[in-house]
Amino acid sequence: MLITLTADANISEIRARLQGLGLWTQTFHGEHSGRPALVVEGFSKKISPESLREIAGVADVFVLDSQHPRVDEKAGRPAIVATARTTATTVDFSGDRPILMAGPCSVESEEQIFAAAEIVARAGGRMLRGGAFKPRTSPYSFHGRGEPALGWLRDAADAHGLGVVTEVMSEANVEAVAQRADLLQIGSRNMQNFALLRAVGKAGKPVLLKRGMAATLDDWLMAAEHCLAAGASAVVFCERGIRGFDTPTRNLLDLATVALLRHVYRQPVVVDPSHAVGRRDLILPLSRAAIAAGANGLLIEMHPTSTHAQSDGAQAISPAELDALANELAFTAPTVHAPQP
Ligand code: PEP
Ligand code: MN
């Protein structure tokens, strides 16, 4: 917003008054409509322009064009992800109750993902995660089981009343993933792969948009705008840590931005502590912190037998640790779903 002032306005008094209302301002360089003016900082509270026009010394208030109108339009609205085809339950990432999504880094076998689904459902999770197509730093690492894994993931989720979240790695996979997943994940490495964002958006489903590891908040919001402009029904932001400089904690989990997205921008936002910190002993404290900061949910790597994990074993928590975490943070499934024949 831009606030123009009358010629006799006491600028510092007005700024202090606006600050009291939660609006932080910068002086506008030059004049607007021949008047001195203030620009409201993006992290300020949202306030109606009408209420500001009443303040003595304020001449007019202009709402500036947003770079991401579709994201703004979603503020405070439900972010619904339909899940569990067998039970037709839905998950809303904008509600007061945080949503637990958990499962292994990679779908390794049918047995492994069925075992994981049972554990996740028992802990009160609502969505099953697991990569069928894995982005790996080394070309020699395990890259996932591909399309067959999508089918196992869907069946395992359906057998336990869960939804499916899984990564789309390339435009060539969009259709196959969209047929089986409820929430299409864009990985950190692809956050600015605009062709992929548009292809995924065109599927018309909700998108889990992971933050690029060197992406600013504005880059992230613009990536969400690409998905929504192409047709995505919702975008759930996922903070998974950005590049820092300390190796023992791998990435820097930016909880300030989580709080900003939830409380100021009113966007659905979840936290992935697993990829942020890269070690299982810190998943519980970071999960507590994420929920306290306002996260609408958590995306957690859990492996039924993590010593055998083919990717990210060091960060995978055990079934018992997932239970303990879910109990402490009061993740409870709303109803107990019996699998359909
Ligand atoms: C993942 O969630 O499986 C993953 C690869 O995460 P990221 O894109 O955050 O590295
Ligand atoms: Mn992983």
Coordinates of C-alpha atoms and ligand atoms in Angstrom, one line a residue:
M1 CA 0.0 0.0 0.0
L2 CA 1.0 3.6 -0.6
I3 CA -0.2 6.2 1.8
T4 CA -0.1 9.8 0.7
L5 CA 0.0 12.6 3.3
T6 CA -1.4 16.1 3.5
A7 CA 1.1 19.0 3.1
D8 CA 0.9 19.8 6.8
A9 CA 1.0 16.2 8.1
N10 CA 3.5 15.4 10.9
I11 CA 5.2 12.5 9.2
S12 CA 6.9 11.0 12.3
E13 CA 3.7 11.1 14.3
I14 CA 1.8 9.4 11.5
R15 CA 4.5 6.7 11.1
A16 CA 4.3 6.0 14.9
R17 CA 0.5 5.8 14.7
L18 CA 0.7 3.4 11.8
Q19 CA 3.3 1.4 13.6
G20 CA 1.0 1.1 16.5
L21 CA -1.5 -0.5 14.1
G22 CA 1.0 -3.0 12.9
L23 CA 2.0 -1.1 9.7
W24 CA 5.7 -0.5 9.2
T25 CA 6.5 2.1 6.6
Q26 CA 9.3 3.6 4.5
T27 CA 9.3 7.1 3.1
F28 CA 8.4 7.1 -0.6
H29 CA 11.2 8.7 -2.5
G30 CA 9.7 11.6 -4.5
E31 CA 6.1 12.5 -4.5
H32 CA 2.9 10.7 -5.3
S33 CA 0.1 12.9 -6.7
G34 CA 2.1 15.9 -5.6
R35 CA 2.2 14.8 -2.0
P36 CA 4.7 13.2 0.5
A37 CA 4.0 9.5 0.8
L38 CA 4.8 6.4 2.8
V39 CA 5.1 2.8 1.4
V40 CA 3.8 0.0 3.7
E41 CA 6.4 -2.8 4.2
G42 CA 5.3 -6.2 2.9
F43 CA 5.6 -7.8 6.3
S44 CA 3.1 -5.4 7.9
K45 CA -0.3 -6.5 9.1
K46 CA -3.1 -6.3 6.5
I47 CA -5.5 -3.4 7.2
S48 CA -8.3 -2.0 5.1
P49 CA -7.5 1.1 3.2
E50 CA -10.8 2.7 4.4
S51 CA -9.7 2.6 8.0
L52 CA -6.5 4.4 7.2
R53 CA -8.2 7.2 5.3
E54 CA -9.7 8.3 8.6
I55 CA -6.3 9.2 10.2
A56 CA -5.6 12.9 10.4
G57 CA -2.8 13.8 7.9
V58 CA -3.5 10.9 5.6
A59 CA -4.6 12.2 2.2
D60 CA -5.3 8.9 0.3
V61 CA -4.4 5.2 0.3
F62 CA -3.5 3.2 -2.8
V63 CA -3.4 -0.5 -3.0
L64 CA -0.4 -1.4 -5.2
D65 CA -0.7 -4.1 -7.8
S66 CA 0.6 -7.4 -6.4
Q67 CA 3.1 -9.5 -8.4
H68 CA 1.2 -12.6 -7.2
P69 CA -2.5 -11.9 -7.2
R70 CA -3.6 -15.5 -7.4
V71 CA -1.6 -16.3 -4.3
D72 CA -3.0 -13.3 -2.5
E73 CA -6.5 -14.4 -3.5
K74 CA -6.0 -17.7 -1.7
A75 CA -5.1 -16.0 1.7
G76 CA -7.2 -17.4 4.5
R77 CA -9.1 -19.7 2.2
P78 CA -9.4 -23.5 2.7
A79 CA -6.6 -25.5 1.1
I80 CA -8.3 -28.7 0.6
V81 CA -6.6 -31.9 -0.6
A82 CA -9.0 -34.8 -1.2
T83 CA -7.5 -38.0 0.2
A84 CA -8.2 -41.6 0.7
R85 CA -10.3 -42.7 -2.3
T86 CA -11.6 -45.5 -0.3
T87 CA -13.1 -43.3 2.4
A88 CA -13.5 -40.0 0.6
T89 CA -12.1 -38.0 3.5
T90 CA -10.6 -34.6 3.0
V91 CA -7.6 -32.8 4.4
D92 CA -7.6 -29.1 4.8
F93 CA -4.2 -27.4 5.2
S94 CA -5.7 -24.1 6.3
G95 CA -7.5 -25.5 9.4
D96 CA -6.5 -25.1 13.1
R97 CA -5.3 -28.7 13.3
P98 CA -2.0 -29.4 11.8
I99 CA -1.7 -32.3 9.3
L100 CA 0.9 -35.1 9.6
M101 CA 2.4 -36.5 6.4
A102 CA 5.0 -39.2 6.8
G103 CA 6.6 -42.1 5.1
P104 CA 10.0 -43.1 3.7
C105 CA 12.2 -41.0 1.5
S106 CA 11.8 -43.5 -1.4
V107 CA 9.2 -46.1 -2.1
E108 CA 11.6 -49.2 -2.2
S109 CA 9.1 -52.1 -2.5
E110 CA 5.5 -52.9 -2.1
E111 CA 6.1 -54.5 1.3
Q112 CA 8.0 -51.5 2.6
I113 CA 5.4 -49.0 1.6
F114 CA 2.5 -51.1 2.9
A115 CA 4.3 -51.4 6.3
A116 CA 4.9 -47.7 6.3
A117 CA 1.3 -46.8 5.6
E118 CA 0.1 -48.9 8.5
I119 CA 2.5 -47.1 10.8
V120 CA 1.6 -43.7 9.5
A121 CA -2.1 -44.3 9.9
R122 CA -1.7 -45.7 13.4
A123 CA 0.2 -42.6 14.4
G124 CA -2.6 -40.3 13.2
G125 CA -1.0 -39.3 9.9
R126 CA -3.3 -38.2 7.2
M127 CA -1.0 -38.5 4.2
L128 CA 1.6 -41.0 3.1
R129 CA 4.8 -39.7 1.5
G130 CA 7.4 -41.6 -0.6
G131 CA 9.3 -40.8 -3.7
A132 CA 8.9 -42.9 -6.8
F133 CA 11.2 -40.6 -8.8
K134 CA 14.1 -39.4 -6.7
P135 CA 16.3 -36.4 -7.4
R136 CA 19.8 -37.4 -6.2
T137 CA 23.0 -35.4 -6.2
S138 CA 25.0 -38.3 -7.5
P139 CA 24.1 -40.1 -10.8
Y140 CA 25.2 -43.3 -9.1
S141 CA 22.7 -43.2 -6.2
F142 CA 19.3 -44.9 -6.1
H143 CA 16.8 -43.0 -8.2
G144 CA 13.6 -44.6 -7.1
R145 CA 11.5 -47.4 -8.6
G146 CA 9.5 -45.2 -11.0
E147 CA 6.0 -45.8 -12.1
P148 CA 5.4 -49.2 -10.4
A149 CA 6.1 -47.4 -7.1
L150 CA 3.3 -45.0 -7.7
G151 CA 0.8 -47.8 -7.8
W152 CA 2.2 -49.4 -4.6
L153 CA 2.0 -46.0 -2.9
R154 CA -1.6 -45.5 -3.9
D155 CA -2.7 -48.9 -2.9
A156 CA -0.9 -48.7 0.5
A157 CA -2.5 -45.3 1.2
D158 CA -6.0 -46.6 0.2
A159 CA -5.6 -49.6 2.4
H160 CA -5.1 -47.3 5.4
G161 CA -7.4 -44.3 4.6
L162 CA -4.5 -42.0 3.8
G163 CA -3.8 -39.5 1.0
V164 CA -0.7 -39.6 -1.2
V165 CA 1.9 -36.9 -1.6
T166 CA 4.8 -37.7 -4.0
E167 CA 7.3 -35.8 -6.1
V168 CA 6.9 -35.0 -9.8
M169 CA 10.4 -34.8 -11.3
S170 CA 9.7 -34.1 -14.9
E171 CA 7.0 -33.0 -17.3
A172 CA 7.0 -36.6 -18.6
N173 CA 5.8 -37.9 -15.3
V174 CA 3.0 -35.4 -14.6
E175 CA 0.2 -37.5 -15.9
A176 CA 1.2 -40.7 -14.1
V177 CA 1.7 -38.9 -10.8
A178 CA -1.5 -36.9 -11.1
Q179 CA -3.5 -40.1 -11.6
R180 CA -2.3 -41.5 -8.3
A181 CA -1.3 -38.7 -6.0
D182 CA -3.6 -36.3 -4.1
L183 CA -0.9 -33.7 -3.6
L184 CA 1.8 -33.2 -6.3
Q185 CA 5.2 -32.4 -4.8
I186 CA 7.6 -30.0 -6.5
G187 CA 11.0 -30.7 -5.0
S188 CA 13.4 -28.1 -3.8
R189 CA 15.7 -28.5 -6.9
N190 CA 12.8 -27.8 -9.2
M191 CA 11.2 -24.9 -7.5
Q192 CA 12.1 -22.6 -10.4
N193 CA 11.7 -25.1 -13.2
F194 CA 8.9 -23.0 -14.7
A195 CA 8.0 -25.5 -17.4
L196 CA 7.5 -28.2 -14.8
L197 CA 5.5 -25.8 -12.5
R198 CA 3.1 -25.0 -15.4
A199 CA 2.8 -28.7 -16.4
V200 CA 2.0 -29.6 -12.8
G201 CA -0.4 -26.7 -12.5
K202 CA -2.3 -27.8 -15.6
A203 CA -3.2 -31.1 -13.9
G204 CA -5.5 -28.9 -11.8
K205 CA -4.6 -30.6 -8.5
P206 CA -3.1 -29.2 -5.3
V207 CA 0.6 -28.7 -5.3
L208 CA 3.1 -29.1 -2.4
L209 CA 5.7 -26.5 -3.3
K210 CA 9.0 -27.1 -1.6
R211 CA 11.2 -24.0 -1.2
G212 CA 14.3 -23.9 -3.4
M213 CA 17.4 -24.2 -1.2
A214 CA 18.5 -20.7 -2.3
A215 CA 15.1 -19.2 -3.0
T216 CA 14.0 -15.9 -1.4
L217 CA 10.4 -15.6 -0.2
D218 CA 9.5 -13.6 -3.3
D219 CA 11.0 -16.3 -5.6
W220 CA 8.9 -18.9 -3.7
L221 CA 5.7 -16.8 -3.9
M222 CA 6.2 -16.3 -7.6
A223 CA 6.7 -20.0 -8.2
A224 CA 3.4 -20.6 -6.4
E225 CA 1.8 -18.0 -8.8
H226 CA 3.1 -20.0 -11.8
C227 CA 1.3 -23.1 -10.4
L228 CA -1.9 -21.3 -9.7
A229 CA -1.9 -19.4 -13.0
A230 CA -1.6 -22.7 -14.8
G231 CA -4.5 -24.2 -13.0
A232 CA -3.4 -25.7 -9.7
S233 CA -6.3 -25.9 -7.2
A234 CA -4.2 -24.9 -4.2
V235 CA -0.5 -24.5 -3.3
V236 CA 0.7 -25.7 0.1
F237 CA 4.2 -24.1 0.8
C238 CA 6.8 -26.5 2.3
E239 CA 9.8 -25.1 4.1
R240 CA 12.7 -27.6 4.1
G241 CA 15.7 -25.5 5.0
I242 CA 17.8 -23.2 2.9
R243 CA 21.5 -23.1 2.3
G244 CA 23.3 -22.1 5.5
F245 CA 27.0 -22.5 6.4
D246 CA 26.9 -25.1 9.1
T247 CA 27.4 -28.7 8.1
P248 CA 26.2 -30.6 11.3
T249 CA 22.7 -29.3 10.7
R250 CA 22.8 -29.5 6.9
N251 CA 20.3 -26.7 6.0
L252 CA 19.0 -23.6 7.8
L253 CA 15.3 -24.2 8.8
D254 CA 13.7 -20.8 8.2
L255 CA 10.9 -20.8 10.8
A256 CA 10.5 -17.0 10.6
T257 CA 9.3 -17.3 7.1
V258 CA 6.9 -20.1 8.2
A259 CA 5.4 -17.7 10.8
L260 CA 5.2 -15.0 8.2
L261 CA 3.4 -17.2 5.7
R262 CA 1.0 -18.5 8.3
H263 CA 0.2 -15.4 10.4
V264 CA 0.7 -12.5 8.0
Y265 CA 0.2 -13.9 4.5
R266 CA -2.3 -16.5 5.7
Q267 CA -1.1 -19.1 3.3
P268 CA -1.0 -22.9 4.0
V269 CA 2.5 -23.8 5.0
V270 CA 4.1 -27.0 6.3
V271 CA 7.6 -27.9 7.5
D272 CA 9.8 -30.7 6.5
P273 CA 12.3 -31.0 9.3
S274 CA 13.9 -34.2 7.8
H275 CA 15.5 -32.6 4.8
A276 CA 16.2 -29.4 6.7
V277 CA 18.4 -31.0 9.4
G278 CA 19.4 -34.4 7.9
R279 CA 19.6 -36.2 11.2
R280 CA 16.9 -38.1 13.1
D281 CA 17.9 -37.0 16.6
L282 CA 16.7 -33.4 15.9
I283 CA 13.4 -34.2 14.2
L284 CA 11.3 -34.0 17.4
P285 CA 12.6 -30.6 18.7
L286 CA 12.3 -29.1 15.2
S287 CA 8.8 -30.4 14.8
R288 CA 7.8 -28.8 18.1
A289 CA 9.3 -25.5 16.9
A290 CA 7.6 -25.7 13.5
I291 CA 4.1 -26.2 15.1
A292 CA 4.8 -23.4 17.6
A293 CA 5.7 -21.1 14.7
G294 CA 2.4 -21.8 13.0
A295 CA 3.0 -24.7 10.5
N296 CA -0.2 -26.2 9.2
G297 CA 1.5 -29.6 9.1
L298 CA 4.7 -31.6 9.0
L299 CA 6.3 -33.8 6.3
I300 CA 8.4 -36.3 8.0
E301 CA 10.6 -39.2 6.8
M302 CA 10.0 -42.4 8.7
H303 CA 11.3 -45.8 7.6
P304 CA 10.0 -49.1 9.0
T305 CA 13.6 -50.3 9.1
S306 CA 15.8 -47.3 8.5
T307 CA 19.1 -49.2 8.7
H308 CA 18.1 -50.6 5.3
A309 CA 16.9 -47.4 3.7
Q310 CA 18.1 -46.8 0.2
S311 CA 18.1 -43.0 0.6
D312 CA 18.2 -40.6 3.5
G313 CA 18.5 -43.3 6.2
A314 CA 20.3 -41.0 8.6
Q315 CA 17.3 -38.7 8.9
A316 CA 14.5 -41.3 8.9
I317 CA 12.9 -41.7 12.3
S318 CA 11.6 -45.1 13.5
P319 CA 8.0 -46.1 13.8
A320 CA 8.2 -45.7 17.6
E321 CA 9.7 -42.2 17.2
L322 CA 6.9 -41.3 14.8
D323 CA 4.3 -42.5 17.4
A324 CA 6.0 -40.5 20.2
L325 CA 6.1 -37.4 18.0
A326 CA 2.5 -37.7 16.9
N327 CA 1.3 -38.3 20.5
E328 CA 3.2 -35.3 21.8
L329 CA 2.0 -33.0 19.1
A330 CA -1.6 -34.3 19.3
F331 CA -1.9 -35.6 15.7
T332 CA -4.9 -37.8 15.8
A333 CA -6.8 -39.0 12.8
P334 CA -10.4 -37.7 12.9
T335 CA -12.0 -41.1 12.4
V336 CA -10.7 -44.6 12.2
H337 CA -11.0 -45.8 8.6
A338 CA -11.7 -49.4 7.8
P339 CA -10.1 -50.4 4.5
Q340 CA -12.7 -51.1 1.8
P341 CA -12.8 -54.4 0.1
Ligands
PEP1 C1 11.9 -35.3 -0.8 O1 11.0 -34.8 0.0 O2 11.9 -36.5 -1.1 C2 13.0 -34.5 -1.3 C3 13.8 -34.9 -2.2 O3 13.1 -33.3 -0.7 P1 13.8 -31.9 -1.2 O4 13.2 -31.6 -2.5 O5 13.3 -30.9 -0.1 O6 15.2 -32.1 -1.1
MN2 MN 14.6 -37.8 1.3

